[in-house]
Coordinates of C-alpha atoms in Angstrom, one line a residue:
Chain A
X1 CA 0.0 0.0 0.0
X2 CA 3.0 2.6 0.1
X3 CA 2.5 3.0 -3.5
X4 CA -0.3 5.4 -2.3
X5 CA 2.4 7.4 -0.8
X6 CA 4.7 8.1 -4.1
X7 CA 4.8 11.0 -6.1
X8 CA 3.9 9.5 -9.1
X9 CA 0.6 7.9 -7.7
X10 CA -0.5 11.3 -6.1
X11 CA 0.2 12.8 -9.8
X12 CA -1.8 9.9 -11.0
X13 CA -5.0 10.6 -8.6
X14 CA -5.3 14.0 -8.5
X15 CA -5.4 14.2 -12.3
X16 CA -2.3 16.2 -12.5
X17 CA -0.9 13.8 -14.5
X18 CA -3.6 15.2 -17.4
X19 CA -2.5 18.9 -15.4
X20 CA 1.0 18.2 -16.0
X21 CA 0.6 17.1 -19.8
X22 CA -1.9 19.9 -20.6
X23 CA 0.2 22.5 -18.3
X24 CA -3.0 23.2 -16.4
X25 CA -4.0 26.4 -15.4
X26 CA -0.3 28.3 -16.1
X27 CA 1.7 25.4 -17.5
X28 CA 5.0 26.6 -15.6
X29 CA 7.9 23.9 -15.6
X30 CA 7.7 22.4 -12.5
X31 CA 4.3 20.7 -13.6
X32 CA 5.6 20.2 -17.0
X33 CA 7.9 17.7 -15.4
X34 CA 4.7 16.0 -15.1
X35 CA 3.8 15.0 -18.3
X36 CA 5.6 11.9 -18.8
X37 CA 3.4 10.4 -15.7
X38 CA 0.5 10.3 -17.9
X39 CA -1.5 7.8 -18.9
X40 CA -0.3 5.6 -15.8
X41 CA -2.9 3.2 -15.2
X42 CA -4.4 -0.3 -13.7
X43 CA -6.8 -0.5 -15.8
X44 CA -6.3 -0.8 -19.3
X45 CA -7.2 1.7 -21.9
X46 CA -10.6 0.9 -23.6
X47 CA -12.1 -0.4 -20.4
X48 CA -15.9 -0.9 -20.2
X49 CA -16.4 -0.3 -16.3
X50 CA -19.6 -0.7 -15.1
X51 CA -21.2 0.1 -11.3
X52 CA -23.4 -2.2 -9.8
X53 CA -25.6 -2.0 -6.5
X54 CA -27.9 -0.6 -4.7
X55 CA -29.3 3.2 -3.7
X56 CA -25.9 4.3 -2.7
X57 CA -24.8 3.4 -6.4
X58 CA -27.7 4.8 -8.0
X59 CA -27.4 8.1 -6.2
X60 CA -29.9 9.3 -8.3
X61 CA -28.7 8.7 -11.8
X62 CA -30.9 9.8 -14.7
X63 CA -32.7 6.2 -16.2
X64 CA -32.9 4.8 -20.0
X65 CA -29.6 6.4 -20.5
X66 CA -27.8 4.1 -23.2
X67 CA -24.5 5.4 -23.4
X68 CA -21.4 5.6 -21.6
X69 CA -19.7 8.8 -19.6
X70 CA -22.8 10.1 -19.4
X71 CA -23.1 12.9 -16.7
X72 CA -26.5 12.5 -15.1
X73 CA -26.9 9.0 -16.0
X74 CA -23.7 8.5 -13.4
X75 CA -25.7 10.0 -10.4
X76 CA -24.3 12.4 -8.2
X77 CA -22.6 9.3 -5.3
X78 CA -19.3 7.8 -5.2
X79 CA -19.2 5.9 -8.8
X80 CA -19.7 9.6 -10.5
X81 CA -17.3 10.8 -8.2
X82 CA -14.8 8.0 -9.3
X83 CA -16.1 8.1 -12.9
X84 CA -15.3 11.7 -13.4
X85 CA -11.3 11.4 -11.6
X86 CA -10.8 8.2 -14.2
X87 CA -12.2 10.7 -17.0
X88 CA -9.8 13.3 -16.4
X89 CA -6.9 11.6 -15.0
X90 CA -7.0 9.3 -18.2
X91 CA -8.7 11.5 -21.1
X92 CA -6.8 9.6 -23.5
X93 CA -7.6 6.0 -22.2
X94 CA -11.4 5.7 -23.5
X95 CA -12.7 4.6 -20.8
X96 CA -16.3 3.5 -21.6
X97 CA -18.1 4.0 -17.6
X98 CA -21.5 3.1 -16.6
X99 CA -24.0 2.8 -13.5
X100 CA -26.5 1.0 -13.5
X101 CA -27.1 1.0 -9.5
X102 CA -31.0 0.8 -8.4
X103 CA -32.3 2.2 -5.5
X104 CA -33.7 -0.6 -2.9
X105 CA -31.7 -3.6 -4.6
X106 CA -30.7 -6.8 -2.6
X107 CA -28.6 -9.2 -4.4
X108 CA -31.5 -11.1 -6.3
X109 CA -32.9 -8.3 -7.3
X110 CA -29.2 -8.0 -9.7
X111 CA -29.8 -11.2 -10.9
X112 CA -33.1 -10.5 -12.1
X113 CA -32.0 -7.8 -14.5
X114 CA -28.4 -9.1 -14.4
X115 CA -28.1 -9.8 -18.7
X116 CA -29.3 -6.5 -19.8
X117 CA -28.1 -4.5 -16.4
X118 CA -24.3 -6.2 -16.4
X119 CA -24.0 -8.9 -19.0
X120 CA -25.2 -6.7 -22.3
X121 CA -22.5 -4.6 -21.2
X122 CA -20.0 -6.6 -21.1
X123 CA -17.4 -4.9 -19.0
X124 CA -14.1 -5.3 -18.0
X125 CA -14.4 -3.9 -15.1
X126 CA -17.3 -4.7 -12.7
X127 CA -17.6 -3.0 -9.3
X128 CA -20.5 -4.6 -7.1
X129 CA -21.7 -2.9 -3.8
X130 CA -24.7 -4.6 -2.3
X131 CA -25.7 -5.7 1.0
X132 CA -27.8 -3.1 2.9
X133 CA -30.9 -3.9 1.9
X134 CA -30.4 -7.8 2.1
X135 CA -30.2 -6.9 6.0
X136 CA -32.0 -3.2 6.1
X137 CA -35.3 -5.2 4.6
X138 CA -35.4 -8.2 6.9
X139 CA -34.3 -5.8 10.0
X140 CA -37.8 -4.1 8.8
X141 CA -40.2 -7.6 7.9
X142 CA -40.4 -6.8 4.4
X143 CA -37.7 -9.6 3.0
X144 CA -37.4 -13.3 4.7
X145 CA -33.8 -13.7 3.1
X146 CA -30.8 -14.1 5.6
X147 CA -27.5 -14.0 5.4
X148 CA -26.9 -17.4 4.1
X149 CA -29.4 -16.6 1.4
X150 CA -27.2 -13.5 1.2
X151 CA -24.0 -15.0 0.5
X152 CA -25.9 -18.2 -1.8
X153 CA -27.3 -15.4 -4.1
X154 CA -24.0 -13.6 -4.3
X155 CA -21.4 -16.7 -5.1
X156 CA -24.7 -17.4 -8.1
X157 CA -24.4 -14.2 -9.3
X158 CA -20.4 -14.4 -9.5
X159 CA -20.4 -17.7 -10.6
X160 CA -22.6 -16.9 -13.6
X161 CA -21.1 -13.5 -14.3
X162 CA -17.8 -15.7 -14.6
X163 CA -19.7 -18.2 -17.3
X164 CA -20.4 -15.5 -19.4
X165 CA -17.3 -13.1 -19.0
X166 CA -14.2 -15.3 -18.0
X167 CA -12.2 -12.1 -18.1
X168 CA -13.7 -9.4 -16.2
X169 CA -12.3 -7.8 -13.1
X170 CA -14.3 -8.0 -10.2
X171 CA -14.3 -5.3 -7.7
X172 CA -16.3 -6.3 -5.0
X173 CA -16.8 -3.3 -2.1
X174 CA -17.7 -3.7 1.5
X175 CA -21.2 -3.3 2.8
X176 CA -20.6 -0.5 5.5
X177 CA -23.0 1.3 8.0
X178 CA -22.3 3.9 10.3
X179 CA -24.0 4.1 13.5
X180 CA -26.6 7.0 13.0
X181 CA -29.9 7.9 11.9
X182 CA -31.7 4.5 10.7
X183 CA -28.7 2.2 11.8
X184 CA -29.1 0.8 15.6
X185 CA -27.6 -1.7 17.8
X186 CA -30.1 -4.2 16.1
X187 CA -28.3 -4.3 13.0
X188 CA -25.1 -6.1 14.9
X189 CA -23.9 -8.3 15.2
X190 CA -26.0 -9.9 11.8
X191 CA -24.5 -6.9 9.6
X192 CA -20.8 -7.8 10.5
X193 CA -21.7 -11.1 8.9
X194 CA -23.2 -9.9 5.9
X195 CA -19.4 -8.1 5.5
X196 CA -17.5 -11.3 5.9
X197 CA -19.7 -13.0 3.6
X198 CA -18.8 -10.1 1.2
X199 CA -15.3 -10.4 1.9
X200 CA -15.4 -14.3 1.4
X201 CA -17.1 -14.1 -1.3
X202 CA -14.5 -11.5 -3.1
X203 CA -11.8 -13.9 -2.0
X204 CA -13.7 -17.0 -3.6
X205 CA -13.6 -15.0 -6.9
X206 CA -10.1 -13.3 -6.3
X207 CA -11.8 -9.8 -6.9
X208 CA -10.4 -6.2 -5.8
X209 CA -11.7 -5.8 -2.2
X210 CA -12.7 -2.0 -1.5
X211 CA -12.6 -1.9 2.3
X212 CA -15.1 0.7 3.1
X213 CA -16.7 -0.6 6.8
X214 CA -12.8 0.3 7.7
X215 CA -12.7 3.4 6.2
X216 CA -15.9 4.6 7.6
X217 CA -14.8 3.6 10.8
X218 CA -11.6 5.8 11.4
X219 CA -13.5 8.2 9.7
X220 CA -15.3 8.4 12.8
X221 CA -12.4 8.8 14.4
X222 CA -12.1 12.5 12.3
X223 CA -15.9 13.4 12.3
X224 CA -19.1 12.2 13.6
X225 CA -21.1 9.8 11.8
X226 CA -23.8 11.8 10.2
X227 CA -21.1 14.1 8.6
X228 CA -19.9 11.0 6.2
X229 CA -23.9 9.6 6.1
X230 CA -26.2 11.3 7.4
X231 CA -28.4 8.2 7.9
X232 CA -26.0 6.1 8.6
X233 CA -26.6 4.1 5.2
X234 CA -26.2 6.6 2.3
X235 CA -23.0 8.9 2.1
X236 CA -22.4 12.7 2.2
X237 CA -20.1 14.6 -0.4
X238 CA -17.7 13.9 2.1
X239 CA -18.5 10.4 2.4
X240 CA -18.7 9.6 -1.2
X241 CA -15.7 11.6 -2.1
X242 CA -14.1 9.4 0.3
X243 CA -15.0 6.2 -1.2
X244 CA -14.1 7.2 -4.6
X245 CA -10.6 7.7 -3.5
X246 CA -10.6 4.3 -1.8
X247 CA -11.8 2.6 -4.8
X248 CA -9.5 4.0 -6.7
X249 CA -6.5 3.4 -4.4
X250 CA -8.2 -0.2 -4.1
X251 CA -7.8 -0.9 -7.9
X252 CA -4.4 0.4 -8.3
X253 CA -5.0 3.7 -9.6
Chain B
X1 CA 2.7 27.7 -8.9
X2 CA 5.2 25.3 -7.6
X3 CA 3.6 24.5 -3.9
X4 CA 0.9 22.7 -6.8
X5 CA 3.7 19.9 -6.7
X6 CA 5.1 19.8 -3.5
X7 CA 4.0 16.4 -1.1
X8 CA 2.2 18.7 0.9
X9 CA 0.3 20.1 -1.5
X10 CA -0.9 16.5 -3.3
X11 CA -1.6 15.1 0.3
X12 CA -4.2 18.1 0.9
X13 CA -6.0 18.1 -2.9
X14 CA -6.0 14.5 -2.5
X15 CA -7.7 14.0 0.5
X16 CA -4.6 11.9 1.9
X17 CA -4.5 14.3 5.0
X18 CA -7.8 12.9 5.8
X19 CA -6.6 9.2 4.7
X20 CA -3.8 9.4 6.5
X21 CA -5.3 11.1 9.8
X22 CA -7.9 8.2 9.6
X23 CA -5.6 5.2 8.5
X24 CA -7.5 5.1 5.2
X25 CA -7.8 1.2 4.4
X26 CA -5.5 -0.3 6.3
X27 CA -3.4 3.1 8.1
X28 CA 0.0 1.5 7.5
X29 CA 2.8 2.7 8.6
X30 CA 3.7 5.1 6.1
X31 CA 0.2 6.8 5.2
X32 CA 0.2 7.7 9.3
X33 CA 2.8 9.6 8.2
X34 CA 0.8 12.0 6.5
X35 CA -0.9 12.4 9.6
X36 CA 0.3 15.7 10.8
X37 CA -0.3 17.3 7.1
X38 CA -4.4 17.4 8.2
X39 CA -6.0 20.3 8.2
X40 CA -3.8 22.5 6.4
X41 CA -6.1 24.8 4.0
X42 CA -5.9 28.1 2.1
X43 CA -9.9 28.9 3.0
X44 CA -10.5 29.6 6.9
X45 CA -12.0 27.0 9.6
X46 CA -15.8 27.8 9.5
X47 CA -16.2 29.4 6.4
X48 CA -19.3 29.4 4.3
X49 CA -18.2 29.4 0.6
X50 CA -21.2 30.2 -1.9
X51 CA -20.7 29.3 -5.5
X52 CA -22.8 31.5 -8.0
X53 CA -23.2 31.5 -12.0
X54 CA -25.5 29.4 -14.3
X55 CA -26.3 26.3 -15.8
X56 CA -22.3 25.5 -15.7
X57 CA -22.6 26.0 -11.4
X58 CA -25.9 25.2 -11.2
X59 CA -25.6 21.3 -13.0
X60 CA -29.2 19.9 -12.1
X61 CA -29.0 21.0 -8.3
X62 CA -31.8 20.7 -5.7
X63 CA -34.2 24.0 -5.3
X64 CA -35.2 24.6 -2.0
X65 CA -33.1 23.5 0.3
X66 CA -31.9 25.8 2.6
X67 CA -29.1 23.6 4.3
X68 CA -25.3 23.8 3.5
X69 CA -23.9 20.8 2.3
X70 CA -26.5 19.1 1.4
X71 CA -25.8 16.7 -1.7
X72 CA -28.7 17.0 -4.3
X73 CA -28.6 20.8 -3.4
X74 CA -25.0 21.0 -4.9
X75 CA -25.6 19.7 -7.9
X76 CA -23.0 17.1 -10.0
X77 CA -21.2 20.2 -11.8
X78 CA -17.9 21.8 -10.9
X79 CA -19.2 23.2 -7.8
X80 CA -20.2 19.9 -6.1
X81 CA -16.8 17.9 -7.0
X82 CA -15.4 20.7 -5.4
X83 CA -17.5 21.0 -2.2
X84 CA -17.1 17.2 -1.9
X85 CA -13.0 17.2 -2.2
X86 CA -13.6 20.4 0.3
X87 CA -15.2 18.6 2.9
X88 CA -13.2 15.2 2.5
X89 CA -10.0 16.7 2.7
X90 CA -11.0 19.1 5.5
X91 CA -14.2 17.1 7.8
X92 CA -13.2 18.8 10.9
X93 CA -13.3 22.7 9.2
X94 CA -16.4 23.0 9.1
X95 CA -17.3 24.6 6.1
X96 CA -21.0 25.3 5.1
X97 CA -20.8 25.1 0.8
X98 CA -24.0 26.3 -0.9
X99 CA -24.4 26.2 -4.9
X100 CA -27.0 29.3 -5.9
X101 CA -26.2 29.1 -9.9
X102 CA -29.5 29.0 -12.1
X103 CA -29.7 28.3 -15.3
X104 CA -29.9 30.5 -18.0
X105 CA -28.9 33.4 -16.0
X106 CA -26.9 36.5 -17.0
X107 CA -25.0 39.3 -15.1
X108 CA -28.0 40.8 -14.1
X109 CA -30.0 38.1 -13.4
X110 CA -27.6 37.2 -10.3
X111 CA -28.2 41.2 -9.3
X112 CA -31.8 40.4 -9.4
X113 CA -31.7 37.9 -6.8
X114 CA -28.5 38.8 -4.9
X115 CA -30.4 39.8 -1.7
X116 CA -31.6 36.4 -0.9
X117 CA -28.8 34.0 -2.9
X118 CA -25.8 36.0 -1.9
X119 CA -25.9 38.5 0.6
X120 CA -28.6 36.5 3.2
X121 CA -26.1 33.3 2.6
X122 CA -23.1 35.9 4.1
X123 CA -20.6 33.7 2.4
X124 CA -16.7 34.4 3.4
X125 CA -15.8 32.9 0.1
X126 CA -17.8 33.8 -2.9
X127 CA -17.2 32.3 -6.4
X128 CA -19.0 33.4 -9.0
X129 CA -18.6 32.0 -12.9
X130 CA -21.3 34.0 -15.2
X131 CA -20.7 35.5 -19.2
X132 CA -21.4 32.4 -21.4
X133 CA -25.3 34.0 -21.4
X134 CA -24.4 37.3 -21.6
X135 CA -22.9 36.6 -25.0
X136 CA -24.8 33.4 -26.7
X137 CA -28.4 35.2 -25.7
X138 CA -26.8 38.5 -27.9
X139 CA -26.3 35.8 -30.3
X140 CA -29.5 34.2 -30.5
X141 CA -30.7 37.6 -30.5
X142 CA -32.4 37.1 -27.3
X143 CA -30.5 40.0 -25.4
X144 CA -29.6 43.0 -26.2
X145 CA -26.8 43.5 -23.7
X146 CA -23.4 43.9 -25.4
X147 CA -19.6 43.2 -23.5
X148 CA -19.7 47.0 -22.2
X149 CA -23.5 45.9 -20.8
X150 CA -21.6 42.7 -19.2
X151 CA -18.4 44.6 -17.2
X152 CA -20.7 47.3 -16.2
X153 CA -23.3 45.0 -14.7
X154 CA -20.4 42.7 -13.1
X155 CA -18.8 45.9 -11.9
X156 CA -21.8 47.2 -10.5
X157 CA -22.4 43.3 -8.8
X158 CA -19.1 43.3 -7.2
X159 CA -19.2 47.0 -5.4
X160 CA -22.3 45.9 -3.9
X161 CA -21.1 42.7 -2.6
X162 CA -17.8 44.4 -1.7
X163 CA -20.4 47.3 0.1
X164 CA -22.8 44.8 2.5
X165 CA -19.8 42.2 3.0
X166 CA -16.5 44.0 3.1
X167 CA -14.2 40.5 3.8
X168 CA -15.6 38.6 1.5
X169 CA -12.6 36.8 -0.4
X170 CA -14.0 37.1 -4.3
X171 CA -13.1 34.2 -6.4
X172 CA -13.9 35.2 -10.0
X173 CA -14.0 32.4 -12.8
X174 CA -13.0 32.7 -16.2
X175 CA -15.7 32.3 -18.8
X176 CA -15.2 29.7 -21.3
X177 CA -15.8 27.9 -24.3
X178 CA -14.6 25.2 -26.4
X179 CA -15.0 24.9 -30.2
X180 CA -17.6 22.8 -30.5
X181 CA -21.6 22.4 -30.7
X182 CA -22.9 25.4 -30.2
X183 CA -19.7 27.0 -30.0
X184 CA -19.3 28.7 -33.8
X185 CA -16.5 31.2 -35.0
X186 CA -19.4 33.8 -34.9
X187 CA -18.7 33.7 -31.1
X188 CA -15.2 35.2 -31.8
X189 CA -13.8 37.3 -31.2
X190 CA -16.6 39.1 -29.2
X191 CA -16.0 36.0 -26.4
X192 CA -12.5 37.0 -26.0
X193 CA -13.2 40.6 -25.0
X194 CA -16.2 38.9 -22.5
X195 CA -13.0 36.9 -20.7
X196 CA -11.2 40.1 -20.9
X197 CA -13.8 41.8 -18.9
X198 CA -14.4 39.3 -16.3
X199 CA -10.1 39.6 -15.2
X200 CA -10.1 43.2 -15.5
X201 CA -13.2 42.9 -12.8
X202 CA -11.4 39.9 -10.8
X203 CA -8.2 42.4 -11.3
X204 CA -10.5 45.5 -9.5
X205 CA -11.7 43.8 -7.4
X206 CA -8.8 41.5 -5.9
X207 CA -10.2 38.2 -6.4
X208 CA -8.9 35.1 -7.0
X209 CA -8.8 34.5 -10.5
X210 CA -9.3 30.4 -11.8
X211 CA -8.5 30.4 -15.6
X212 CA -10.8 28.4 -17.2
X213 CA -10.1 29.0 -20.7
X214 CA -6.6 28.7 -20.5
X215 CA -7.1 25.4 -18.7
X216 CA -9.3 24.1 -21.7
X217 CA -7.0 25.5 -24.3
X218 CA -4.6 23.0 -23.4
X219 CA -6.9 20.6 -22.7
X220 CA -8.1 20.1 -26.2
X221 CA -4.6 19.1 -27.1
X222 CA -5.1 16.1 -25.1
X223 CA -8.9 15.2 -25.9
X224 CA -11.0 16.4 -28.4
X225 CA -13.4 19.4 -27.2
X226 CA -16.8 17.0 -26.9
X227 CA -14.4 15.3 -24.5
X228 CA -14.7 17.8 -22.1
X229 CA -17.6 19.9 -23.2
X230 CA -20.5 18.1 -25.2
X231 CA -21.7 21.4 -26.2
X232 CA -19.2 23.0 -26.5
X233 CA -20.6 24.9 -23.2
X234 CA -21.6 22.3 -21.0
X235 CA -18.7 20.4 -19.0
X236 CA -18.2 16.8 -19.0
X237 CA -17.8 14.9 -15.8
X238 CA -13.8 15.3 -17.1
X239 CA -14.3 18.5 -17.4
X240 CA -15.8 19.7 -14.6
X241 CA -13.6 17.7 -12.7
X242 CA -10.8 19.5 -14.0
X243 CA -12.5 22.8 -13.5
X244 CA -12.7 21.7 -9.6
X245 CA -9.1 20.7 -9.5
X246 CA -8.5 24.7 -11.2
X247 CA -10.3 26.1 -8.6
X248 CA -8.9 23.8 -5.7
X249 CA -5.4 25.1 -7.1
X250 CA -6.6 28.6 -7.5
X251 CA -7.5 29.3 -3.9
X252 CA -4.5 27.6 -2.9
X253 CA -6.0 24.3 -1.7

């Protein structure tokens, strides 16, 4: 992880690689030195990346939206927010980004519209978060599944995913919740399960593992909970800005 | 310019201070490093910081919400990737961010509702980016204010501001345009003297000036216009990315 820590990968997330090469702003020589960081990247230029999940993906993203990079049809949440620092740290990659999050999903509900939400796209890069909901619901009486049913649906999503595109990278990001607004003591210790089904599952399919639950929690260490969500389930600016930058670190970028 | 590439300076646009104060991921060793780097900003503990134009600043926001910081309220323009890296690189300053741009709106369309979307919000840090209208409405035929019509009216903006709210720190951003869409040589070289006016008015009035033309100048050198504006008007999630980077930079985040 001390990669996160050199020059070049600071350069490389704060899009001043694309500064440096385009002399940003004034262009004076010390950012020129810049320019030959550009272009630095884990994923491959041409990527199709796609966002999957749940309400926290979706972050209100325009729908019926059939192209890629498009601004309102990203949302306004963390996989905009990590959409748009791809887009300009990479301008010349032609990266191909989409979300396709939906508002109240649990992990069947993906596999319901999983070939014309996931497979039709036929990414190279597939970040999943899910997992609120398939707790959140039964918490509230409205869904019997558990988390057994949790982690069953999510190794037969993977598991078909994988039939139909051997190649893709998987990112798989932690469920989190921070203790505020709708999240109680009720929710643990069930939801740390839920997280370590996650996590095995990720493992199981030797995906990228965006470690958000940890994150969130030293966050609280900077500011209370409702500054990073305010209901404890769906992010702030703050919060999602923070995510971004750990998928991104999470994937290499 | 140079501080833009110093350690310091990447680990405070990038959010590290925060990562590091809260062991982002997994806090080893050398990202606690980075630590004592938190906190360090160019715009004051508790400031409010109000961001005022058009459709560029306004970018689908939220009416009606009175709260700072509140996510659909900012938008998913330049404004709100700026508020979010704000208030993930800073969560214990306290900054209250507000996004008042409408679209559509002209010089004096901003004077027409500064009472209650400026001077009420009592902002410490005011940015304003307003001209594209001033100039495509003449064009259209529209409008019959000209580039004199434009300075005047910003002039007349700014010693009123400067009048009820003395220490405000003015942050005035360049108008801009890329050739593209809409964007025909007819625009030229009238749009020139429009960018002209708005520094000689950032220039008066001591305000921070963020180059955005400049910035996208170079830009296309790297990515074709519709890269970064669609429109030729309207930024991309690249490029309003890269116009919140600008202004980061600007105000010496």
């Amino acid at each position: 992880m001390t990669k996160h820590l050199d020059r070049r990968h600071f350069i490389s997330s704060t899009g001043l690689a694309t500064a440096g090469a385009i002399g940003l702003a004034t262009g004076d020589a010390a950012r020129a030195q810049v320019a030959p960081e550009v272009g630095s990247t884990a994923i491959a230029p041409g990527s199709t990346i796609l966002f999957q999940g749940d309400s926290i993906t979706d972050a209100g993203r325009k729908r019926g939206v059939r192209g890629a990079n498009n601004h309102a049809a990203l949302g306004n949440g963390y996989a905009f927010l990590t959409a748009a620092q791809l887009l300009v740290d990479h301008p010349q990659a032609g990266y191909e980004i989409y979300n396709r999050g939906i508002s109240g999903n649990k992990v069947f509900q993906l596999a319901d519209r999983w070939q014309q939400d996931c497979l039709d796209i036929n990414p190279n890069v597939l970040s999943i978060l899910i997992g609120v909901n398939d707790i959140w619901h039964h918490l509230n009486g409205e869904y019997d599944g558990t988390v057994e049913t949790y982690r069953s649906d999510y190794h037969k999503l993977l598991t078909e995913t994988k039939d139909v595109l051997p190649n893709v990278r998987l990112v798989i990001c932690e469920p989190f919740v921070l203790r505020t607004g709708a999240v109680t003591d009720k929710w643990f210790p069930a939801f740390d399960q839920f997280r370590a089904s996650a996590k095995a599952v990720a493992e199981e399919f030797d995906a990228v593992w965006v470690p958000f639950q940890s994150m969130f929690d030293r966050a609280v260490e900077v500011a209370k909970p409702g500054y990073w969500a305010r209901d404890g389930v769906h992010p702030s600016p703050a919060g999602a800005a923070m995510m971004a930058q750990a998928w991104l670190r999470a994937v290499g970028q």
